[in-house]
PDB file of C-alpha atoms in Angstrom:
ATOM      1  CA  UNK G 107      96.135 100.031  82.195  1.00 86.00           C
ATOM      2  CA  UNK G 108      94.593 102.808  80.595  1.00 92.00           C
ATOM      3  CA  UNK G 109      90.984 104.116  81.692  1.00 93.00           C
ATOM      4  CA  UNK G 110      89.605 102.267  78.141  1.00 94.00           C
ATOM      5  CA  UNK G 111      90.774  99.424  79.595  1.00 96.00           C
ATOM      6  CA  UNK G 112      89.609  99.274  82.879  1.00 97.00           C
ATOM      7  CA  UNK G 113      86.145 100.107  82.200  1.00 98.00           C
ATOM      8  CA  UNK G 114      86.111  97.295  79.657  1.00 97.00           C
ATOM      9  CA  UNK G 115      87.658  95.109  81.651  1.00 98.00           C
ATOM     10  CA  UNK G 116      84.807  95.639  84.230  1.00 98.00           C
ATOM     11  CA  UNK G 117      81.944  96.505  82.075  1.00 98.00           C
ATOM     12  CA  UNK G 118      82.820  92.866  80.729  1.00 98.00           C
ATOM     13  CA  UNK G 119      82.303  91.627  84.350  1.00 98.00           C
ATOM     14  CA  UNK G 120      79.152  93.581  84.756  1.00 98.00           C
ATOM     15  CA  UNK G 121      77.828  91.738  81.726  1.00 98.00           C
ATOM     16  CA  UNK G 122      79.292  88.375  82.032  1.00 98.00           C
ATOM     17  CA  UNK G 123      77.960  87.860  85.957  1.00 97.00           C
ATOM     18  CA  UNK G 124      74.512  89.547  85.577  1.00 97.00           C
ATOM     19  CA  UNK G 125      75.835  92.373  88.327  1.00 98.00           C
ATOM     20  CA  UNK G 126      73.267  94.218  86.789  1.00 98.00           C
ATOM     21  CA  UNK G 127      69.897  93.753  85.447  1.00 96.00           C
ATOM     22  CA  UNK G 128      66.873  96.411  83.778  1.00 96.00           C
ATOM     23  CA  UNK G 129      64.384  97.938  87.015  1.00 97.00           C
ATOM     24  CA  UNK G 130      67.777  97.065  90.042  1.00 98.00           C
ATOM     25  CA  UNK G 131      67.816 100.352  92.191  1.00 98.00           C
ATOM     26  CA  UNK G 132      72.110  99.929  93.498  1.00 98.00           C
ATOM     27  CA  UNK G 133      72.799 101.309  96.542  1.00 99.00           C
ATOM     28  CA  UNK G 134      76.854 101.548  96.362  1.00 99.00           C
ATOM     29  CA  UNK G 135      78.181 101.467  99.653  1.00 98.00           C
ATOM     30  CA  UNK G 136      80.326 104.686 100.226  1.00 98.00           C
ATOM     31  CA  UNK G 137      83.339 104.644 102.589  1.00 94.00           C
ATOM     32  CA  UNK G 138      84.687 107.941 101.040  1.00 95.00           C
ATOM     33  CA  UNK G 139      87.371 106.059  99.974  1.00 95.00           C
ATOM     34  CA  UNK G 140      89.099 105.381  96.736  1.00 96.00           C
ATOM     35  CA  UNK G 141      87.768 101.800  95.737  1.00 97.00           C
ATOM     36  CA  UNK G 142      83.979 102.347  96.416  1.00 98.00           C
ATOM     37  CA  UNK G 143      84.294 106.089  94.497  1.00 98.00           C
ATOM     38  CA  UNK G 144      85.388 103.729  91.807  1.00 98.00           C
ATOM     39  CA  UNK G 145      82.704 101.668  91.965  1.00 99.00           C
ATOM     40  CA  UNK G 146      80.252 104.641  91.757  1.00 99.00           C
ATOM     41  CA  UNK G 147      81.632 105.995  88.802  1.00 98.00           C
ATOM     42  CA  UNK G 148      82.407 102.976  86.725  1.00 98.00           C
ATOM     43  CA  UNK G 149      78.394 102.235  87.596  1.00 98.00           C
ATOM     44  CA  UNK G 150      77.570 105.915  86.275  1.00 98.00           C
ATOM     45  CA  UNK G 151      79.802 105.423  83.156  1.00 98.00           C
ATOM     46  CA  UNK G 152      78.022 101.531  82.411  1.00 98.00           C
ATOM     47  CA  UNK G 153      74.849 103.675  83.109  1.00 97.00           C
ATOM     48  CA  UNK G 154      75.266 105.925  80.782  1.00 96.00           C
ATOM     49  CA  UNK G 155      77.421 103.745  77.706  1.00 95.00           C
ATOM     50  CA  UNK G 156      75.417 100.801  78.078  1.00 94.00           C
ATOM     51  CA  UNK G 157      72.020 102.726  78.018  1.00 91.00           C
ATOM     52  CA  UNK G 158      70.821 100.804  81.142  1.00 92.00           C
ATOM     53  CA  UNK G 159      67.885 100.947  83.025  1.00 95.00           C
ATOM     54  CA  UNK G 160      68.933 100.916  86.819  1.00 97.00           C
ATOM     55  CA  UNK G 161      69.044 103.226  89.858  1.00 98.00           C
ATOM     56  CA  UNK G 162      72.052 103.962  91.381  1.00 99.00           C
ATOM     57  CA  UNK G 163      72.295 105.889  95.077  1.00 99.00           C
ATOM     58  CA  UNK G 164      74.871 106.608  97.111  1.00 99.00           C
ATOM     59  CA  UNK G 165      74.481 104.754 100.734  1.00 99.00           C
ATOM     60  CA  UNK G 166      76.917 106.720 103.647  1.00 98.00           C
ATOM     61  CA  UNK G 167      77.375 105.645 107.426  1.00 97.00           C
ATOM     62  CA  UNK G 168      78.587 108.590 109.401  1.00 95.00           C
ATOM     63  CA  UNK G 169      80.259 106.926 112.118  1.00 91.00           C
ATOM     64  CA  UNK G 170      79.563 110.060 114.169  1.00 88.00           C
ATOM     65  CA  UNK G 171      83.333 109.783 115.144  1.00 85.00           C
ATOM     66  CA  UNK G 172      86.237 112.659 115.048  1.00 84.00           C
ATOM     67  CA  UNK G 173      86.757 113.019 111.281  1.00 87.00           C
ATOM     68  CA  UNK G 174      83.199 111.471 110.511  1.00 91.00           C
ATOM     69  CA  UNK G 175      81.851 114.804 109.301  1.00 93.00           C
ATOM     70  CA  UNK G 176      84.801 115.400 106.889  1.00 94.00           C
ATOM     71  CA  UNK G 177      84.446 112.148 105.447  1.00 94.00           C
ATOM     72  CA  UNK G 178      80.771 112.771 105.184  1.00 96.00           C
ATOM     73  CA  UNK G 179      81.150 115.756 103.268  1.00 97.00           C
ATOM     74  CA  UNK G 180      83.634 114.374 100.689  1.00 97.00           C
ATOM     75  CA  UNK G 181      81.309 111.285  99.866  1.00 98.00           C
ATOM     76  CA  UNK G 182      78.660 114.430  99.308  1.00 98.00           C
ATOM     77  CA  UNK G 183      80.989 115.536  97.246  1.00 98.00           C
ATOM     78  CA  UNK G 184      81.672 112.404  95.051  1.00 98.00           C
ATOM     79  CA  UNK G 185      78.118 112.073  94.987  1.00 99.00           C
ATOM     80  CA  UNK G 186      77.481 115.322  93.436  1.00 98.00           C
ATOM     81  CA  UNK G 187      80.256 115.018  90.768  1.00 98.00           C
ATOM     82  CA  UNK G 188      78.721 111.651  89.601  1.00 98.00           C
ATOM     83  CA  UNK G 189      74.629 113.355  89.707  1.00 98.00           C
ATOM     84  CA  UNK G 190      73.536 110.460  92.154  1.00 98.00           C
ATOM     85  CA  UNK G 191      71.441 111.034  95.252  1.00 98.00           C
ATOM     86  CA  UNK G 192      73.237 110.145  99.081  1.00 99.00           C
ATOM     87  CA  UNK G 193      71.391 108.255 101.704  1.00 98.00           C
ATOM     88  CA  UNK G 194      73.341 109.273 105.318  1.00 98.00           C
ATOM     89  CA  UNK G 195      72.868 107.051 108.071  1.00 96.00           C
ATOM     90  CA  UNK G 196      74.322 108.706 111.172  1.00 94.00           C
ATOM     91  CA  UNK G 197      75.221 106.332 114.105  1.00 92.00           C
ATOM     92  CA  UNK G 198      75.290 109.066 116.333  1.00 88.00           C
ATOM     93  CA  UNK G 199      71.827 110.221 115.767  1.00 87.00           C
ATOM     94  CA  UNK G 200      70.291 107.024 116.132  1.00 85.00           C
ATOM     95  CA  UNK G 201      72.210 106.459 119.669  1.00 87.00           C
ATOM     96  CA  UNK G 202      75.367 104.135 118.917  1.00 88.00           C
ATOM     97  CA  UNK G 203      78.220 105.312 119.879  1.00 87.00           C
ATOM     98  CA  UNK G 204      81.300 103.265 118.696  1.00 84.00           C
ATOM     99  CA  UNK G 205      83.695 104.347 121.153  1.00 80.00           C
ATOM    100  CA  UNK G 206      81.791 103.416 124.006  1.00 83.00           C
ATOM    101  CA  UNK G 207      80.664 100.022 122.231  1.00 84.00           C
ATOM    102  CA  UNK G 208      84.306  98.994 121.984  1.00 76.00           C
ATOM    103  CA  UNK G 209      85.222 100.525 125.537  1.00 77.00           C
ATOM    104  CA  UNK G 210      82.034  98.046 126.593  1.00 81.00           C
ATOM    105  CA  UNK G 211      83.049  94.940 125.265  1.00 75.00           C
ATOM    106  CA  UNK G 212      86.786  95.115 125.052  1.00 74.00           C
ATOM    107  CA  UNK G 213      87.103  94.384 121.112  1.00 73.00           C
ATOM    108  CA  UNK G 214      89.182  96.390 118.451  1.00 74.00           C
ATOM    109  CA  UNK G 215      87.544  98.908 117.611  1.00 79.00           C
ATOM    110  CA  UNK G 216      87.524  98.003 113.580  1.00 78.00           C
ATOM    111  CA  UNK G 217      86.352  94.517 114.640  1.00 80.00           C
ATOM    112  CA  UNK G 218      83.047  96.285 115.963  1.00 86.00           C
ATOM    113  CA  UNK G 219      82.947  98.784 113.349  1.00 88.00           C
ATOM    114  CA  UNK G 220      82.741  96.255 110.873  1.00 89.00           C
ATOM    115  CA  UNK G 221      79.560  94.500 112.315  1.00 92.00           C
ATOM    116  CA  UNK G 222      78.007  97.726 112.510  1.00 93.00           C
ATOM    117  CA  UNK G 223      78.874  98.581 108.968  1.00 94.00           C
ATOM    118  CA  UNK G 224      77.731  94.884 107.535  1.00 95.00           C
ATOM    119  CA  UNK G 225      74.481  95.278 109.603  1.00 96.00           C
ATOM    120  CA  UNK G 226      73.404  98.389 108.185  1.00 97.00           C
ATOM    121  CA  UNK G 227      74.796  98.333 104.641  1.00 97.00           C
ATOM    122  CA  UNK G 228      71.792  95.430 104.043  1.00 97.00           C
ATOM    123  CA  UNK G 229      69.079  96.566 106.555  1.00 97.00           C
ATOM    124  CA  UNK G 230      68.660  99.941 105.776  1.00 97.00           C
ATOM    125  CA  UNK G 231      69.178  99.648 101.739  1.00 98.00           C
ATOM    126  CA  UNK G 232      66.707  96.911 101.815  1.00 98.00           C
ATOM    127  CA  UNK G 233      64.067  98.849 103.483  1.00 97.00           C
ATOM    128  CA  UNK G 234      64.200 101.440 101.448  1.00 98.00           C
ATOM    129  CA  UNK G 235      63.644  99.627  98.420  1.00 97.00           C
ATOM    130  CA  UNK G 236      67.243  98.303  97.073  1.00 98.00           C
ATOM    131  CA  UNK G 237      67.555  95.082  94.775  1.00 97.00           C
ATOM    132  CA  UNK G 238      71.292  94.624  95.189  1.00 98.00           C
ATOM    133  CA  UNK G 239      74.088  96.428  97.451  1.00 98.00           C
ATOM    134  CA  UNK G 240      77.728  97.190  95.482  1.00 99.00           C
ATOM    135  CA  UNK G 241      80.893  97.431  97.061  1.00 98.00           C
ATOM    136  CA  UNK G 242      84.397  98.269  96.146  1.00 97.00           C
ATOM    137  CA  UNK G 243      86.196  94.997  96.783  1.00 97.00           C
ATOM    138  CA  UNK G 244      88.423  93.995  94.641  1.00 98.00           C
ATOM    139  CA  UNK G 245      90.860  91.974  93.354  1.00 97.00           C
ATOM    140  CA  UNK G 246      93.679  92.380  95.340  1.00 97.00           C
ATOM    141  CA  UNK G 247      91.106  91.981  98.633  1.00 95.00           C
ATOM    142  CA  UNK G 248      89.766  89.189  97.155  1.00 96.00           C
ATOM    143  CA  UNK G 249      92.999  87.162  96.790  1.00 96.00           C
ATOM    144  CA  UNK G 250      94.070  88.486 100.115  1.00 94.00           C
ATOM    145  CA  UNK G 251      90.966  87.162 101.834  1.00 93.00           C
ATOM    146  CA  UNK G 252      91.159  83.947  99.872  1.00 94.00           C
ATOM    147  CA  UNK G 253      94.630  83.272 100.596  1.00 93.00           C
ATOM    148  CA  UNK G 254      94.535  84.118 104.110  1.00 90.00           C
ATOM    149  CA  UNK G 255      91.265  81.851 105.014  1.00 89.00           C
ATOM    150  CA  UNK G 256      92.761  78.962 102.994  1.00 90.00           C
ATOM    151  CA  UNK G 257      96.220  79.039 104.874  1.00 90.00           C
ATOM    152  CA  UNK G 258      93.572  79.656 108.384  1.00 89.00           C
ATOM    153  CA  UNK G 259      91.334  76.358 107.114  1.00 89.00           C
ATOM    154  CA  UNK G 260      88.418  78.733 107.184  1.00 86.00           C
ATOM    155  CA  UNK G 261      86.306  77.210 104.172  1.00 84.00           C
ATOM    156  CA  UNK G 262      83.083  78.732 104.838  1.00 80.00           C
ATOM    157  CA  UNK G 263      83.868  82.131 103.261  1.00 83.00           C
ATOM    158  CA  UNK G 264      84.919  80.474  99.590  1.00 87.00           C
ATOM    159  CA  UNK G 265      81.350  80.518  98.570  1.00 86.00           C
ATOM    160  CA  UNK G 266      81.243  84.089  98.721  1.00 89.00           C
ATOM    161  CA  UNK G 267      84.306  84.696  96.476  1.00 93.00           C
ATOM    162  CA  UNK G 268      82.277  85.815  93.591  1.00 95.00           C
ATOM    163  CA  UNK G 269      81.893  89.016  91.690  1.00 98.00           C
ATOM    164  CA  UNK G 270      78.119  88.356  92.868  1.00 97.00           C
ATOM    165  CA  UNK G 271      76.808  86.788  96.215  1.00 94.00           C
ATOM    166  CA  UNK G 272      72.877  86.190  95.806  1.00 92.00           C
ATOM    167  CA  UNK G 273      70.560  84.906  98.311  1.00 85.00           C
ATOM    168  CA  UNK G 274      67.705  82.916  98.761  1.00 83.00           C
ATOM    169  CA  UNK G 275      66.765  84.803 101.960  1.00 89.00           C
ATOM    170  CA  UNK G 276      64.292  87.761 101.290  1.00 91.00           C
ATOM    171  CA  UNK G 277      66.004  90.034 104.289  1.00 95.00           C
ATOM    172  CA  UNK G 278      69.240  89.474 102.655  1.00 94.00           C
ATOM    173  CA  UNK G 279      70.511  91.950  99.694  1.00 97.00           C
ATOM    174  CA  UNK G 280      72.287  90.647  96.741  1.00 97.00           C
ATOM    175  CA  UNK G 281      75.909  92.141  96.867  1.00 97.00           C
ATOM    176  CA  UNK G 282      78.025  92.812  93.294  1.00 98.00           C
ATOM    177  CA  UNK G 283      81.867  93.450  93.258  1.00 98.00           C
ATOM    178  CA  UNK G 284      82.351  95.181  89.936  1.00 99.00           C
ATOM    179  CA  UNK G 285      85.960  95.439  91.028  1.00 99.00           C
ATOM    180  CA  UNK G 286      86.622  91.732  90.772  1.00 98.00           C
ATOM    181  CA  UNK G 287      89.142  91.700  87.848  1.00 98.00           C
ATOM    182  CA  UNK G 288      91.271  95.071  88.531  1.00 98.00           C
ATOM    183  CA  UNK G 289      93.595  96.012  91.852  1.00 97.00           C
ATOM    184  CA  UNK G 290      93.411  99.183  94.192  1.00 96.00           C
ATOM    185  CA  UNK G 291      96.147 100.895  92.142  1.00 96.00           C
ATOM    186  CA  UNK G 292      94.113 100.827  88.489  1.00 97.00           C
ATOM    187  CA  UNK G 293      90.830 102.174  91.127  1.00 98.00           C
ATOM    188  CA  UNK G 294      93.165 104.601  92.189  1.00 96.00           C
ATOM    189  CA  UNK G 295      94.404 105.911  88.972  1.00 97.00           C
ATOM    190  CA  UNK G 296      90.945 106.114  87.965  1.00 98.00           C
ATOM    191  CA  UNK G 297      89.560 108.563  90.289  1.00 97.00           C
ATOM    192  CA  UNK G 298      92.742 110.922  89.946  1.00 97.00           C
ATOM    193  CA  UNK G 299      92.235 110.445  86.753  1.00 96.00           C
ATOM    194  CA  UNK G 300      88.477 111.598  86.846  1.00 97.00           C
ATOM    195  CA  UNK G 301      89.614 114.479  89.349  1.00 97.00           C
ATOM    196  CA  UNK G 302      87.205 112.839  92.050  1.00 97.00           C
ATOM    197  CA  UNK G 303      88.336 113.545  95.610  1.00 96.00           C
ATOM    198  CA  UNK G 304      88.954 110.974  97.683  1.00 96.00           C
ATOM    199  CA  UNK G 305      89.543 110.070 101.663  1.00 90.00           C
ATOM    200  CA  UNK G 306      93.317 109.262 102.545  1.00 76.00           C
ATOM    201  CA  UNK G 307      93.258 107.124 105.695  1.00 66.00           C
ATOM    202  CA  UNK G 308      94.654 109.014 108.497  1.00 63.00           C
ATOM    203  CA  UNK G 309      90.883 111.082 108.672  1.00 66.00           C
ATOM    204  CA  UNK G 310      90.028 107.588 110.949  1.00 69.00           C
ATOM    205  CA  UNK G 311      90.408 108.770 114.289  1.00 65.00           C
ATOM    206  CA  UNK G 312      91.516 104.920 115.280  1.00 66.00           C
ATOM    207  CA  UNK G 313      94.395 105.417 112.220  1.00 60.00           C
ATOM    208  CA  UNK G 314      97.070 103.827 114.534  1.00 57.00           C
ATOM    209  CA  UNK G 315      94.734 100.682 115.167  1.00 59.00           C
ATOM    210  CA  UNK G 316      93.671 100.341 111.550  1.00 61.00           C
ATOM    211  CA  UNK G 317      97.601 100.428 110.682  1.00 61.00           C
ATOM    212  CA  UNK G 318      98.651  97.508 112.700  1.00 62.00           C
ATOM    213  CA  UNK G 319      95.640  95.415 111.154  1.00 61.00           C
ATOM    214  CA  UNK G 320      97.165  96.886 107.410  1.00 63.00           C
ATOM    215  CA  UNK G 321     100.801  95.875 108.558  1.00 66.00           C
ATOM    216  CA  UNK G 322      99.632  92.317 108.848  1.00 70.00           C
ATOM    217  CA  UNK G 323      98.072  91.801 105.951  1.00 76.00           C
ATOM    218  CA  UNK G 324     100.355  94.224 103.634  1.00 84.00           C
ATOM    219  CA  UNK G 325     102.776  91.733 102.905  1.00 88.00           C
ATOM    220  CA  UNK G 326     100.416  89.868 101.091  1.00 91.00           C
ATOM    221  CA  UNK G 327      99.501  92.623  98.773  1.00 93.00           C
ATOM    222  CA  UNK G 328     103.173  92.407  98.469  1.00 93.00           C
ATOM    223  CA  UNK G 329     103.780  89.050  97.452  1.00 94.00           C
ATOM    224  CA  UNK G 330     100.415  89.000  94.464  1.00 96.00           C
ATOM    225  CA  UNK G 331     101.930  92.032  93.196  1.00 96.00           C
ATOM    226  CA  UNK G 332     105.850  90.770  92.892  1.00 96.00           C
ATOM    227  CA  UNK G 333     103.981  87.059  91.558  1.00 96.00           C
ATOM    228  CA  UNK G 334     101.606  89.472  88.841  1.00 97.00           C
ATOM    229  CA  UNK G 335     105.163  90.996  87.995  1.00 96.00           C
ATOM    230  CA  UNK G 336     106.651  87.752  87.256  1.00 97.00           C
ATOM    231  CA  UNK G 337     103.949  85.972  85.926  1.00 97.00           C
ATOM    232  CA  UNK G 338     101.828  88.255  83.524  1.00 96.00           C
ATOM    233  CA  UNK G 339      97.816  87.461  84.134  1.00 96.00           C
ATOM    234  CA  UNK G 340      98.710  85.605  87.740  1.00 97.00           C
ATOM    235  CA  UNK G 341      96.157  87.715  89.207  1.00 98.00           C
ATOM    236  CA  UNK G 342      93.556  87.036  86.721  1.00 97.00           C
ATOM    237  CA  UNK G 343      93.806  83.578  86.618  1.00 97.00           C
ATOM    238  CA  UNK G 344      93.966  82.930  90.097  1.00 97.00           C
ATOM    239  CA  UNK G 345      90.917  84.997  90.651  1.00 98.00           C
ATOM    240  CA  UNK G 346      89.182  82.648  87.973  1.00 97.00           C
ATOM    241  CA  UNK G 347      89.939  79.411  89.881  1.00 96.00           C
ATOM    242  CA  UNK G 348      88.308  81.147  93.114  1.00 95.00           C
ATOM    243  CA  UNK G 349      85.196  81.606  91.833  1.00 96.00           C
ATOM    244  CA  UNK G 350      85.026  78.217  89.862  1.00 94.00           C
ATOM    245  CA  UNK G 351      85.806  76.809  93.235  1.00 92.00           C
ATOM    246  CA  UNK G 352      83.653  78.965  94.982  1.00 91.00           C
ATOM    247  CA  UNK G 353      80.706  77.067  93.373  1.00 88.00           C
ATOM    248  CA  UNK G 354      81.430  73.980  95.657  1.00 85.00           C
ATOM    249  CA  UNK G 355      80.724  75.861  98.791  1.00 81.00           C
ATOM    250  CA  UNK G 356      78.131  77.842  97.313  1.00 68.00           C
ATOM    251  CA  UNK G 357      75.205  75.791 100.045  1.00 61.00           C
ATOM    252  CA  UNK G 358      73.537  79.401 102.373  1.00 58.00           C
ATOM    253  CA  UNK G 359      74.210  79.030 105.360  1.00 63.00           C
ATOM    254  CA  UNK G 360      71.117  78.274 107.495  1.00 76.00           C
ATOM    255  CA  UNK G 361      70.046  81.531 109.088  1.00 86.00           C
ATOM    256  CA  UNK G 362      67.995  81.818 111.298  1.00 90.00           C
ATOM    257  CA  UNK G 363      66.149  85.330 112.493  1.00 94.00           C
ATOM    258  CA  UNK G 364      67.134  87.501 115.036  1.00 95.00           C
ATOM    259  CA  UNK G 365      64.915  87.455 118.417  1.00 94.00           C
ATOM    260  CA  UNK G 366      65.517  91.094 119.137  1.00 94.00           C
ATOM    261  CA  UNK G 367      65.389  92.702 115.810  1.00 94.00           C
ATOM    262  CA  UNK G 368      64.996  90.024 112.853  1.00 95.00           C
ATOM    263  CA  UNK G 369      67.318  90.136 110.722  1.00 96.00           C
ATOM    264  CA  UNK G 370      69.342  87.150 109.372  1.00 94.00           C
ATOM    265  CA  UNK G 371      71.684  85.382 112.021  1.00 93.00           C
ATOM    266  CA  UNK G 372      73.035  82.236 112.661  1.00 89.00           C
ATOM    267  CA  UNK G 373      72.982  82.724 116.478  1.00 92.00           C
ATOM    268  CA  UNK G 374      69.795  83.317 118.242  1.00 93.00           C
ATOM    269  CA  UNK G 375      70.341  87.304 118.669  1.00 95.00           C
ATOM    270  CA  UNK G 376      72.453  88.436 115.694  1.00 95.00           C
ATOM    271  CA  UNK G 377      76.226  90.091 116.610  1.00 93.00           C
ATOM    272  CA  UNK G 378      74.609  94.380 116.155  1.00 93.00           C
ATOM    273  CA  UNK G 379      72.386  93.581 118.944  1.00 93.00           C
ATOM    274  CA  UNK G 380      74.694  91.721 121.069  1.00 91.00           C
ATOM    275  CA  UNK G 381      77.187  94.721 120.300  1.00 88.00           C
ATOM    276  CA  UNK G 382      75.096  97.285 120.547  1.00 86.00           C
ATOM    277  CA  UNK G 383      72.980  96.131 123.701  1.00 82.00           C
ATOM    278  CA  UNK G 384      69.760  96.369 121.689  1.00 65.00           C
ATOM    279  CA  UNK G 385      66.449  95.080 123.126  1.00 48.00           C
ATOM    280  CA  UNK G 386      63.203  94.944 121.647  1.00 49.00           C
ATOM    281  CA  UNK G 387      61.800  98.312 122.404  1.00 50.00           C
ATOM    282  CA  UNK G 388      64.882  99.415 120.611  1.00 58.00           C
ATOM    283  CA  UNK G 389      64.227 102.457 117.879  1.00 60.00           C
ATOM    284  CA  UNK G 390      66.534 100.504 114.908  1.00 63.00           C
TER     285      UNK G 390
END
């Protein structure tokens, strides 16, 4: 797929879902990482084709870890190649320290960094003004996800199999997947192909832990790509069945809002403040 071609393919997602609309202000959430540099770029390229009126900022969590500061640095970096501004958050400056969460409570640490990261990717957007929060899932996680819930008879997730999740609660950001329709390797030969930088995984200082999560799933990147090989459009089609089924579990769930902090739970005190110990005299 040529880069014609996958910014078509995508700008025809943009357009087709409403991922974007005139006045949004886009936070894209930043890992470093190939998938959401893609999603930054592609945004700055339907920016600037489609003549659209929209916002776009960089959003970074510095996980204030070993490595942290490199990976900070090279998302400041893709930020200043595509002429966006970067919001940091720094974990480590507001007090949480992810290694001694996860010595706490005895969890992988990726399990806690993940709470964290959701958390924060729609708190601190939202309160700084953003309509809608992109990420750089895509395709292949998408199927992935799917597959793997369906074959664990978790249901609830299907209604959020859609290039974009909206909500009806007003502390909850909408979240758009421009990546829907293309795979990691077209995102990756789009930012080498662009010359943007890019963090390889082994700057995580808990590599070796994120690995053996990777090795359990990797087969099933395996098997969509040998079944895409075989079957010509598999990918596509399948992802078009998830979100038309998607819209049969597409009920909210009813949240409620956190005691300690407010935000949107289903559980009396939401999963950051049971992780993080917060209380209400908290600074966050």
């Amino acid at each position: 797929m040529n880069q014609s071609e996958y910014l078509n393919k995508i700008f025809r997602t943009i357009e087709k879902y409403r991922l974007v609309e005139r006045g949004d202000k886009i936070f894209v959430a930043l890992s470093g990482g190939k998938d959401s540099a893609a999603v930054l770029f592609v945004l700055k390229k339907f920016k600037e084709e489609r003549n659209s009126d929209f916002e776009i900022i960089g959003f970074h969590i510095n996980l204030g870890t070993i490595g942290s500061e490199k990976i900070q640095e090279i998302v400041e970096k893709q930020c200043e190649l595509a002429g966006v501004k970067l919001i940091v958050f720094d974990l480590k400056k507001e007090g949480i320290n992810l290694r001694e969460i996860a010595k706490k409570n005895r969890r992988p640490v990726c399990s806690d960094c993940g709470v964290i990261k959701r958390y924060l990717m729609n708190k601190i957007p939202r309160e700084l003004g953003a309509t809608k929060i992109a990420t750089g899932h895509h395709g292949d996680d998408i199927l992935v996800f799917f597959i793997k819930n369906i074959l664990g008879m978790n249901y609830s997730w299907i209604g959020k199999f859609r290039p974009k999740v909206e909500s009806n609660n007003p502390k909850l950001l909408t979240k758009i997947r421009p990546l829907f329709f293309v795979g990691r390797k077209e995102n990756e030969e789009f930012v080498k192909n662009l010359g943007v930088p890019y963090v390889q995984e082994s700057l995580c200082i808990y590599f070796k832990e994120k690995i053996k999560l990777y090795e359990k799933t990797s087969k099933w990147y395996d098997i969509i790509d040998k079944l895409e090989s075989e079957v010509p459009g598999f990918k596509e089609r399948l992802l078009n069945s998830v979100i038309k089924m998607s819209a049969y579990f597409e009920n909210e769930d009813q949240l409620k809002f956190c005691k300690i902090c407010g935000e949107p739970t289903n559980t009396e005190i939401c999963a950051f403040c049971r992780l993080t110990g917060k209380t209400k005299n908290s600074k966050l």
